[in-house]
Amino acid sequence: MITKGIKQLVAEAEIETLSAADAIALVGDEGVELVDIRDIRELWREGAVPGARHVPRGMIEFWIDPESPYHKPFFASGKKFVFFCAGGMRSALATQAAQNMGLSPVAHIAGGFGAWKEAGGPTEEKPRP
């Protein structure tokens, strides 16, 4: 039996949450990495944020951990990582996981890619290979 649902987990996450407008203002900041955790099919269908790194949600912990054979060096850059998904729930949980692993500073975008688009954030098509 489930004792906590995703809404409760998200509500309990003690993380920094940025508005879409605040996240858009970070575009071009060399000290910030925007990290899109949506499934690749979502990027193909909905578009992407120019310059954002695509890190599938299922790989975040593996790509962050320097001891993992899947580690990605950009996670050791010392930059601030701002995660986003489609609506903000997966990115809240991913941000909590990254923070629990010791990655800092981290934040996520409230409302995710949907809020980003609604606030006028730049987007681009993500063509299928």
PDB file of C-alpha atoms in Angstrom:
ATOM      1  CA  MET A   1       0.000   0.000   0.000  1.00  0.00           C
ATOM      2  CA  ILE A   2       1.281   3.448  -0.900  1.00  0.00           C
ATOM      3  CA  THR A   3       1.578   5.737   2.107  1.00  0.00           C
ATOM      4  CA  LYS A   4       2.755   8.850   0.250  1.00  0.00           C
ATOM      5  CA  GLY A   5       1.716   9.948  -3.185  1.00  0.00           C
ATOM      6  CA  ILE A   6       3.676  12.056  -5.617  1.00  0.00           C
ATOM      7  CA  LYS A   7       1.817  15.225  -4.675  1.00  0.00           C
ATOM      8  CA  GLN A   8       2.841  14.806  -1.043  1.00  0.00           C
ATOM      9  CA  LEU A   9       6.455  14.022  -1.991  1.00  0.00           C
ATOM     10  CA  VAL A  10       6.589  17.172  -4.120  1.00  0.00           C
ATOM     11  CA  ALA A  11       4.965  19.260  -1.383  1.00  0.00           C
ATOM     12  CA  GLU A  12       7.504  17.985   1.157  1.00  0.00           C
ATOM     13  CA  ALA A  13      10.546  18.614  -1.055  1.00  0.00           C
ATOM     14  CA  GLU A  14      12.716  21.276   0.560  1.00  0.00           C
ATOM     15  CA  ILE A  15      14.166  22.756  -2.602  1.00  0.00           C
ATOM     16  CA  GLU A  16      14.578  26.078  -4.338  1.00  0.00           C
ATOM     17  CA  THR A  17      11.734  26.713  -6.767  1.00  0.00           C
ATOM     18  CA  LEU A  18      12.084  29.364  -9.464  1.00  0.00           C
ATOM     19  CA  SER A  19       9.258  30.975 -11.375  1.00  0.00           C
ATOM     20  CA  ALA A  20       9.438  30.595 -15.135  1.00  0.00           C
ATOM     21  CA  ALA A  21      10.205  34.321 -15.418  1.00  0.00           C
ATOM     22  CA  ASP A  22      13.115  34.019 -12.975  1.00  0.00           C
ATOM     23  CA  ALA A  23      14.434  31.000 -14.883  1.00  0.00           C
ATOM     24  CA  ILE A  24      14.142  32.797 -18.228  1.00  0.00           C
ATOM     25  CA  ALA A  25      16.215  35.639 -16.755  1.00  0.00           C
ATOM     26  CA  LEU A  26      19.039  33.112 -16.226  1.00  0.00           C
ATOM     27  CA  VAL A  27      19.366  32.343 -19.954  1.00  0.00           C
ATOM     28  CA  GLY A  28      22.904  33.189 -21.001  1.00  0.00           C
ATOM     29  CA  ASP A  29      24.271  33.082 -17.438  1.00  0.00           C
ATOM     30  CA  GLU A  30      27.517  31.112 -17.736  1.00  0.00           C
ATOM     31  CA  GLY A  31      27.153  29.912 -14.138  1.00  0.00           C
ATOM     32  CA  VAL A  32      23.826  28.173 -14.762  1.00  0.00           C
ATOM     33  CA  GLU A  33      22.925  24.931 -16.519  1.00  0.00           C
ATOM     34  CA  LEU A  34      19.292  24.391 -17.455  1.00  0.00           C
ATOM     35  CA  VAL A  35      18.534  20.672 -17.312  1.00  0.00           C
ATOM     36  CA  ASP A  36      15.544  19.227 -19.176  1.00  0.00           C
ATOM     37  CA  ILE A  37      14.574  15.905 -17.606  1.00  0.00           C
ATOM     38  CA  ARG A  38      11.643  15.108 -19.887  1.00  0.00           C
ATOM     39  CA  ASP A  39      11.550  11.965 -21.979  1.00  0.00           C
ATOM     40  CA  ILE A  40      13.068  12.449 -25.432  1.00  0.00           C
ATOM     41  CA  ARG A  41       9.631  11.898 -27.010  1.00  0.00           C
ATOM     42  CA  GLU A  42       8.352  14.928 -25.102  1.00  0.00           C
ATOM     43  CA  LEU A  43      11.136  17.059 -26.566  1.00  0.00           C
ATOM     44  CA  TRP A  44      10.340  15.822 -30.076  1.00  0.00           C
ATOM     45  CA  ARG A  45       6.651  16.554 -29.577  1.00  0.00           C
ATOM     46  CA  GLU A  46       6.724  19.808 -27.567  1.00  0.00           C
ATOM     47  CA  GLY A  47      10.095  21.360 -28.357  1.00  0.00           C
ATOM     48  CA  ALA A  48      13.088  22.205 -26.203  1.00  0.00           C
ATOM     49  CA  VAL A  49      14.830  25.093 -24.470  1.00  0.00           C
ATOM     50  CA  PRO A  50      17.843  26.208 -26.542  1.00  0.00           C
ATOM     51  CA  GLY A  51      21.073  25.303 -24.774  1.00  0.00           C
ATOM     52  CA  ALA A  52      19.425  23.187 -22.073  1.00  0.00           C
ATOM     53  CA  ARG A  53      21.049  19.853 -21.317  1.00  0.00           C
ATOM     54  CA  HIS A  54      18.821  16.836 -21.800  1.00  0.00           C
ATOM     55  CA  VAL A  55      19.178  14.419 -18.893  1.00  0.00           C
ATOM     56  CA  PRO A  56      16.505  11.720 -18.828  1.00  0.00           C
ATOM     57  CA  ARG A  57      14.936  11.513 -15.368  1.00  0.00           C
ATOM     58  CA  GLY A  58      15.945   7.895 -14.986  1.00  0.00           C
ATOM     59  CA  MET A  59      19.643   8.756 -15.393  1.00  0.00           C
ATOM     60  CA  ILE A  60      20.028  11.805 -13.139  1.00  0.00           C
ATOM     61  CA  GLU A  61      21.491  10.050 -10.115  1.00  0.00           C
ATOM     62  CA  PHE A  62      23.804   7.978 -12.319  1.00  0.00           C
ATOM     63  CA  TRP A  63      25.042  10.999 -14.279  1.00  0.00           C
ATOM     64  CA  ILE A  64      25.612  13.078 -11.109  1.00  0.00           C
ATOM     65  CA  ASP A  65      27.572  10.446  -9.148  1.00  0.00           C
ATOM     66  CA  PRO A  66      31.299  10.723  -9.980  1.00  0.00           C
ATOM     67  CA  GLU A  67      31.724   7.065  -8.947  1.00  0.00           C
ATOM     68  CA  SER A  68      29.156   5.908 -11.494  1.00  0.00           C
ATOM     69  CA  PRO A  69      30.315   4.532 -14.840  1.00  0.00           C
ATOM     70  CA  TYR A  70      27.667   6.832 -16.374  1.00  0.00           C
ATOM     71  CA  HIS A  71      28.933  10.043 -14.700  1.00  0.00           C
ATOM     72  CA  LYS A  72      28.805  13.174 -16.849  1.00  0.00           C
ATOM     73  CA  PRO A  73      31.595  15.656 -16.026  1.00  0.00           C
ATOM     74  CA  PHE A  74      29.363  18.699 -16.532  1.00  0.00           C
ATOM     75  CA  PHE A  75      27.714  17.807 -13.217  1.00  0.00           C
ATOM     76  CA  ALA A  76      31.081  18.480 -11.519  1.00  0.00           C
ATOM     77  CA  SER A  77      31.338  21.972 -13.028  1.00  0.00           C
ATOM     78  CA  GLY A  78      30.305  23.874  -9.900  1.00  0.00           C
ATOM     79  CA  LYS A  79      27.488  25.582 -11.795  1.00  0.00           C
ATOM     80  CA  LYS A  80      23.939  26.021 -10.561  1.00  0.00           C
ATOM     81  CA  PHE A  81      21.636  23.374 -12.027  1.00  0.00           C
ATOM     82  CA  VAL A  82      18.029  24.307 -12.763  1.00  0.00           C
ATOM     83  CA  PHE A  83      15.928  21.255 -13.535  1.00  0.00           C
ATOM     84  CA  PHE A  84      12.621  21.262 -15.375  1.00  0.00           C
ATOM     85  CA  CYS A  85      10.109  18.771 -16.727  1.00  0.00           C
ATOM     86  CA  ALA A  86       6.741  19.285 -18.396  1.00  0.00           C
ATOM     87  CA  GLY A  87       4.789  20.535 -15.386  1.00  0.00           C
ATOM     88  CA  GLY A  88       7.138  20.760 -12.411  1.00  0.00           C
ATOM     89  CA  MET A  89       6.498  17.568 -10.461  1.00  0.00           C
ATOM     90  CA  ARG A  90       9.236  15.312 -11.837  1.00  0.00           C
ATOM     91  CA  SER A  91      11.719  18.170 -11.683  1.00  0.00           C
ATOM     92  CA  ALA A  92      10.875  18.842  -8.030  1.00  0.00           C
ATOM     93  CA  LEU A  93      11.633  15.215  -7.191  1.00  0.00           C
ATOM     94  CA  ALA A  94      14.774  15.221  -9.349  1.00  0.00           C
ATOM     95  CA  THR A  95      15.976  18.411  -7.678  1.00  0.00           C
ATOM     96  CA  GLN A  96      15.384  16.855  -4.263  1.00  0.00           C
ATOM     97  CA  ALA A  97      17.367  13.762  -5.308  1.00  0.00           C
ATOM     98  CA  ALA A  98      20.247  15.851  -6.681  1.00  0.00           C
ATOM     99  CA  GLN A  99      20.299  17.954  -3.517  1.00  0.00           C
ATOM    100  CA  ASN A 100      20.263  14.805  -1.352  1.00  0.00           C
ATOM    101  CA  MET A 101      23.307  13.574  -3.290  1.00  0.00           C
ATOM    102  CA  GLY A 102      25.141  16.797  -2.418  1.00  0.00           C
ATOM    103  CA  LEU A 103      24.855  18.590  -5.750  1.00  0.00           C
ATOM    104  CA  SER A 104      24.632  22.284  -5.021  1.00  0.00           C
ATOM    105  CA  PRO A 105      23.255  24.738  -5.883  1.00  0.00           C
ATOM    106  CA  VAL A 106      20.160  23.251  -7.485  1.00  0.00           C
ATOM    107  CA  ALA A 107      16.644  24.484  -8.204  1.00  0.00           C
ATOM    108  CA  HIS A 108      13.683  23.655 -10.377  1.00  0.00           C
ATOM    109  CA  ILE A 109      11.158  25.591 -12.427  1.00  0.00           C
ATOM    110  CA  ALA A 110       7.618  25.769 -11.066  1.00  0.00           C
ATOM    111  CA  GLY A 111       5.237  24.683 -13.801  1.00  0.00           C
ATOM    112  CA  GLY A 112       8.072  23.270 -15.908  1.00  0.00           C
ATOM    113  CA  PHE A 113       8.321  23.624 -19.664  1.00  0.00           C
ATOM    114  CA  GLY A 114       4.630  24.540 -19.893  1.00  0.00           C
ATOM    115  CA  ALA A 115       5.167  27.564 -17.649  1.00  0.00           C
ATOM    116  CA  TRP A 116       8.387  28.403 -19.522  1.00  0.00           C
ATOM    117  CA  LYS A 117       6.509  28.559 -22.842  1.00  0.00           C
ATOM    118  CA  GLU A 118       3.602  30.477 -21.323  1.00  0.00           C
ATOM    119  CA  ALA A 119       6.025  33.079 -19.917  1.00  0.00           C
ATOM    120  CA  GLY A 120       7.570  33.580 -23.364  1.00  0.00           C
ATOM    121  CA  GLY A 121      10.769  31.629 -22.810  1.00  0.00           C
ATOM    122  CA  PRO A 122      12.746  30.726 -25.921  1.00  0.00           C
ATOM    123  CA  THR A 123      12.035  27.333 -27.448  1.00  0.00           C
ATOM    124  CA  GLU A 124      13.196  25.387 -30.460  1.00  0.00           C
ATOM    125  CA  GLU A 125      12.152  22.268 -32.300  1.00  0.00           C
ATOM    126  CA  LYS A 126      13.933  19.081 -31.363  1.00  0.00           C
ATOM    127  CA  PRO A 127      14.028  17.004 -34.538  1.00  0.00           C
ATOM    128  CA  ARG A 128      14.085  13.239 -34.389  1.00  0.00           C
ATOM    129  CA  PRO A 129      17.453  11.809 -35.416  1.00  0.00           C
TER     130      PRO A 129
END
